[in-house]
Coordinates of C-alpha atoms (C1' of nucleotides) in Angstrom, one line a residue:
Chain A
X2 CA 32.3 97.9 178.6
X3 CA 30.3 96.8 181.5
X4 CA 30.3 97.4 185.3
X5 CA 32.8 96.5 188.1
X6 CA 32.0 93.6 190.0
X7 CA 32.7 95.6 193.0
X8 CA 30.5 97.9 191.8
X9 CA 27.4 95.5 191.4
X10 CA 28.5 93.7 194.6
X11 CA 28.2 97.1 196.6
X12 CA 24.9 98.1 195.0
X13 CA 23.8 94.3 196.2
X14 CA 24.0 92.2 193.4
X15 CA 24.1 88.1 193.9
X16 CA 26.0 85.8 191.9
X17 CA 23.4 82.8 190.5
X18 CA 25.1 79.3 189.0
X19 CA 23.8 78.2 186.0
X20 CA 23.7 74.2 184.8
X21 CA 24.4 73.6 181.2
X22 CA 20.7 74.3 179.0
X23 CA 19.2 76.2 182.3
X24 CA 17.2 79.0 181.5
X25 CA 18.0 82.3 182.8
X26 CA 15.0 84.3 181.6
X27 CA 12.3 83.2 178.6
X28 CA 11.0 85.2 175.6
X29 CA 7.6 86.8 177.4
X30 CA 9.0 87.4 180.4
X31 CA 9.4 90.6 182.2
X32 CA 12.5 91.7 182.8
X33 CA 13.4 92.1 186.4
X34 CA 17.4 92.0 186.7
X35 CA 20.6 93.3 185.2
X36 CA 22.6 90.6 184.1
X37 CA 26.0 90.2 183.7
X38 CA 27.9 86.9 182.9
X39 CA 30.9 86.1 184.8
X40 CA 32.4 82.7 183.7
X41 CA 30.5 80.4 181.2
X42 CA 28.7 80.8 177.8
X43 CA 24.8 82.1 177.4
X44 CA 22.8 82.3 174.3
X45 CA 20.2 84.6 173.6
X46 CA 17.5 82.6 170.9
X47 CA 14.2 82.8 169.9
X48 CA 12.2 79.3 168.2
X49 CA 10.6 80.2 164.7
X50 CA 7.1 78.5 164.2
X51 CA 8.3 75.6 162.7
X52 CA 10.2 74.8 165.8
X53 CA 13.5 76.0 164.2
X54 CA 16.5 77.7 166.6
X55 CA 17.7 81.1 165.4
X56 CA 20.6 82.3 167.9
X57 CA 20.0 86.1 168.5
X58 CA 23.9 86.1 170.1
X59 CA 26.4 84.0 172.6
X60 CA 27.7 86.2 175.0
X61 CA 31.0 86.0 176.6
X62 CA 32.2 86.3 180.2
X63 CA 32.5 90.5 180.7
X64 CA 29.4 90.7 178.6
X65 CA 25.8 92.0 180.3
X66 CA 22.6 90.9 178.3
X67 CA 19.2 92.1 178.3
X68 CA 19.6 95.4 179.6
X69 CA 18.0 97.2 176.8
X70 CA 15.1 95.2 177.5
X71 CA 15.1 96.1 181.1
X72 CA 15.6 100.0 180.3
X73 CA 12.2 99.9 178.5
X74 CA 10.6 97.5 180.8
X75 CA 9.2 95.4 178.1
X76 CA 8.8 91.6 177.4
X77 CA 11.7 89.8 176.8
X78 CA 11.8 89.5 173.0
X79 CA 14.2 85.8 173.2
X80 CA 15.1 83.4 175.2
X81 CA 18.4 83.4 177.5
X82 CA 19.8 79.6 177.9
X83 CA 23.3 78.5 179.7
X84 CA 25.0 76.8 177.0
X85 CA 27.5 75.8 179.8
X86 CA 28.1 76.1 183.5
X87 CA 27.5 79.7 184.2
X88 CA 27.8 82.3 186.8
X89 CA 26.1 85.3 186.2
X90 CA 25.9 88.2 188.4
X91 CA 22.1 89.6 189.0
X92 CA 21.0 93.0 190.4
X93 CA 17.7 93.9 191.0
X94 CA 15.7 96.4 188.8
X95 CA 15.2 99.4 190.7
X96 CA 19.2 99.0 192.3
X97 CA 20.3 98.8 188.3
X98 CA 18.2 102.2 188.3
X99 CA 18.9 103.8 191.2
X100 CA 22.8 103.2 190.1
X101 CA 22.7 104.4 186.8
X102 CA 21.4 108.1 188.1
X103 CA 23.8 107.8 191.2
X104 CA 27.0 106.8 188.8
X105 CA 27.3 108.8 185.6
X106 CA 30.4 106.9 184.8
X107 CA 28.7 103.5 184.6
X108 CA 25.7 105.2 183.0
X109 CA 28.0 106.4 180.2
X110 CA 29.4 102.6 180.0
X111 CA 26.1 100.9 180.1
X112 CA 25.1 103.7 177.0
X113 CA 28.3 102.5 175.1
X114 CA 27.4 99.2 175.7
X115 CA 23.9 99.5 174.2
X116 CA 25.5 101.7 171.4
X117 CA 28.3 99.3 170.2
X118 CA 25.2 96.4 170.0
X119 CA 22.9 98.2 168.0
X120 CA 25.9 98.6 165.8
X121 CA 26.8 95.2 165.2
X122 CA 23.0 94.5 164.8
X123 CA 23.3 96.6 162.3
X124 CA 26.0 94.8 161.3
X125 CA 24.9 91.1 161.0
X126 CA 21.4 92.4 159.9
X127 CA 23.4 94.0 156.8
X128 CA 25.2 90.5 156.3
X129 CA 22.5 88.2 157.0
X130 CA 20.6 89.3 154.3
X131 CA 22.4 88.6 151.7
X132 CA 21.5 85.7 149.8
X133 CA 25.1 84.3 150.0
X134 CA 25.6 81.9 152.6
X135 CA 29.6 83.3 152.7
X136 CA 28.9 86.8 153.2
X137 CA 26.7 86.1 156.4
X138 CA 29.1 83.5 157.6
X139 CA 32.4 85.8 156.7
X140 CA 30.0 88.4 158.5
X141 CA 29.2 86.4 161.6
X142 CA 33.2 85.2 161.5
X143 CA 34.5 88.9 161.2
X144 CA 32.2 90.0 164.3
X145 CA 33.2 87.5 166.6
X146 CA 36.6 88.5 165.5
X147 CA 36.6 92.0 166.5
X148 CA 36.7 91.1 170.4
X149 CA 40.4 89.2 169.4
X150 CA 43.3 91.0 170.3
X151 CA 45.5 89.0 167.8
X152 CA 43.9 90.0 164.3
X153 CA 46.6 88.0 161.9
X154 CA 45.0 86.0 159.3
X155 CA 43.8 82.1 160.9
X156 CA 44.5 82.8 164.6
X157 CA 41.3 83.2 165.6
X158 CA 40.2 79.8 166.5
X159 CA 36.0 79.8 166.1
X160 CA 34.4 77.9 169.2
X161 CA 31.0 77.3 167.8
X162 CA 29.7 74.2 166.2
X163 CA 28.5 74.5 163.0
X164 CA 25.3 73.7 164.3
X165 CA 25.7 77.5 166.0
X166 CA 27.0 78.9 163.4
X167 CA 24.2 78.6 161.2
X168 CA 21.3 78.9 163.7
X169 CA 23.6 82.4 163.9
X170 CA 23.4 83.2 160.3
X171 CA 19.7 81.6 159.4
X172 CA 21.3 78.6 157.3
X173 CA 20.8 75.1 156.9
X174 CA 23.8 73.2 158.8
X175 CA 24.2 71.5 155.3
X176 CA 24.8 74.6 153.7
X177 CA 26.7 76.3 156.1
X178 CA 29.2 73.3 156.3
X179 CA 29.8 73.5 152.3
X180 CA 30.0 77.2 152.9
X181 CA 32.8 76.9 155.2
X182 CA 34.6 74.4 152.5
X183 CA 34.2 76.7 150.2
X184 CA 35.9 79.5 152.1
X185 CA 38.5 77.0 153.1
X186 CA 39.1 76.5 149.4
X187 CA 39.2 80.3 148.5
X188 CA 42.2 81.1 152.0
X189 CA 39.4 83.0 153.9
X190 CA 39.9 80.4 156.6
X191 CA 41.7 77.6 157.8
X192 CA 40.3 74.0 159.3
X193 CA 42.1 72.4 162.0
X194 CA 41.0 69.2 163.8
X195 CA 37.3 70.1 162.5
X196 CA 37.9 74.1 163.9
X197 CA 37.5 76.9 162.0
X198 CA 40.5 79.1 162.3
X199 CA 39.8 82.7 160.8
Chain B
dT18 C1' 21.3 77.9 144.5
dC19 C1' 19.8 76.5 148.9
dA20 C1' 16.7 73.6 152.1
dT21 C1' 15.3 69.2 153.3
dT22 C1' 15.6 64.4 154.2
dA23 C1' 18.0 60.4 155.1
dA24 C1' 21.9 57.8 156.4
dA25 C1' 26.2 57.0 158.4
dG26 C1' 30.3 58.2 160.9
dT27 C1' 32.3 61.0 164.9
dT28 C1' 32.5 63.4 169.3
dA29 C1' 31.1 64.6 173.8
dT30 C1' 28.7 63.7 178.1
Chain C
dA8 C1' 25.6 54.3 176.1
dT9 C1' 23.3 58.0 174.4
dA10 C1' 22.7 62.3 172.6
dA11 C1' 24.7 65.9 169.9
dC12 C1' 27.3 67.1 166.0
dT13 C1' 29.5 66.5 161.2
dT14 C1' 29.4 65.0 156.7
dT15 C1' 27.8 63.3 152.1
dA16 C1' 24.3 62.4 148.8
dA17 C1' 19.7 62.6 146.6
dT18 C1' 15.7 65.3 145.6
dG19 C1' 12.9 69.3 145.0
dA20 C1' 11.6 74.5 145.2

DNA sequence: TCATTAAAGTTAT
DNA sequence: ATAACTTTAATGA
């Protein structure tokens, strides 16, 4: 689903820590890097008018971000923040280009990779339009599912705040915590110690 | 029905 | 200790 290290590493990509709430790019900025994360969480946010936080995505270690915004050279539409200590492997623009007409293999996985996004866009768009707070959370829940090997009822255990979880779905924190009690109530989740286990 | 505000308790850094 | 998060309740759109 992304590149080999080795492969980046050859083609001279650098590894670049990140401290909790560091920026890695900003909404504006022109991209100039292929990124992909190698240990830590990032988020990928934009702030509404009124100062409000609506999470775009958190990607996971494996996971590249950006890169359709770097293959149509365009302002970056959101932010990218660390949410923890980060590593993140970086290669350079024209590198990221000159690979992906060099290697059709990791062309083909970089196009998958774009593909399977626009999907779940697609995806969360569907669900978080829906009025109901329960079908965008059950949405949000059933998409961070999917990258679980183990798909048994509850043993998925949710590592978001509810805090994230509704700047992910576009509701109140109020709302999305009596949400969650109400799927609790109706078995389409569990809470343990505060976690959500879906 | 959901967002907002306020207030208080809890957890993490 | 301080900030961030969780929860409940009241009020209003």
């Amino acid at each position: 689903m992304q590149i080999d290290e080795k492969v980046l590493f050859s083609w001279g990509a650098e590894e670049k820590a990140f401290q909790t709430g560091e920026i890695v790019f900003r909404e504006g900025d022109m991209p100039y890097f292929y990124y992909q994360l190698v240990s830590g969480e990032v988020k990928l946010n934009n702030y509404k008018e009124d100062g409000k936080e609506f999470i775009q995505n958190i990607i996971q270690p494996g996971q590249t971000f950006g890169e359709s915004v770097l293959l149509v050279n365009r302002p970056y539409p959101m932010n990218a923040v660390a949410l923890s200590k980060s590593r993140v492997l970086l290669l350079c623009k024209s590198k990221f280009h000159e690979l992906l007409a060099q290697d059709a293999e990791v062309a083909q996985s970089i196009n998958q990779c774009i593909s399977e996004r626009l999907y779940q866009k697609f995806v969360m768009l569907k669900n978080n339009s829906s009025p109901c707070p329960i079908v965008r959370l059950k949405g949000l829940m059933d998409y961070l599912k999917s990258f679980q090997k183990d798909a048994a009822p509850f043993s998925f255990k949710i590592g978001l705040t509810r805090q994230q979880m509704a700047s992910l779905t576009g509701l109140s924190v109020e709302t999305a915590i009596r949400a969650i009690k109400t799927m609790e109530k109706k078995q389409l989740l569990q809470i343990r110690e505060r976690k959500v286990f879906y």
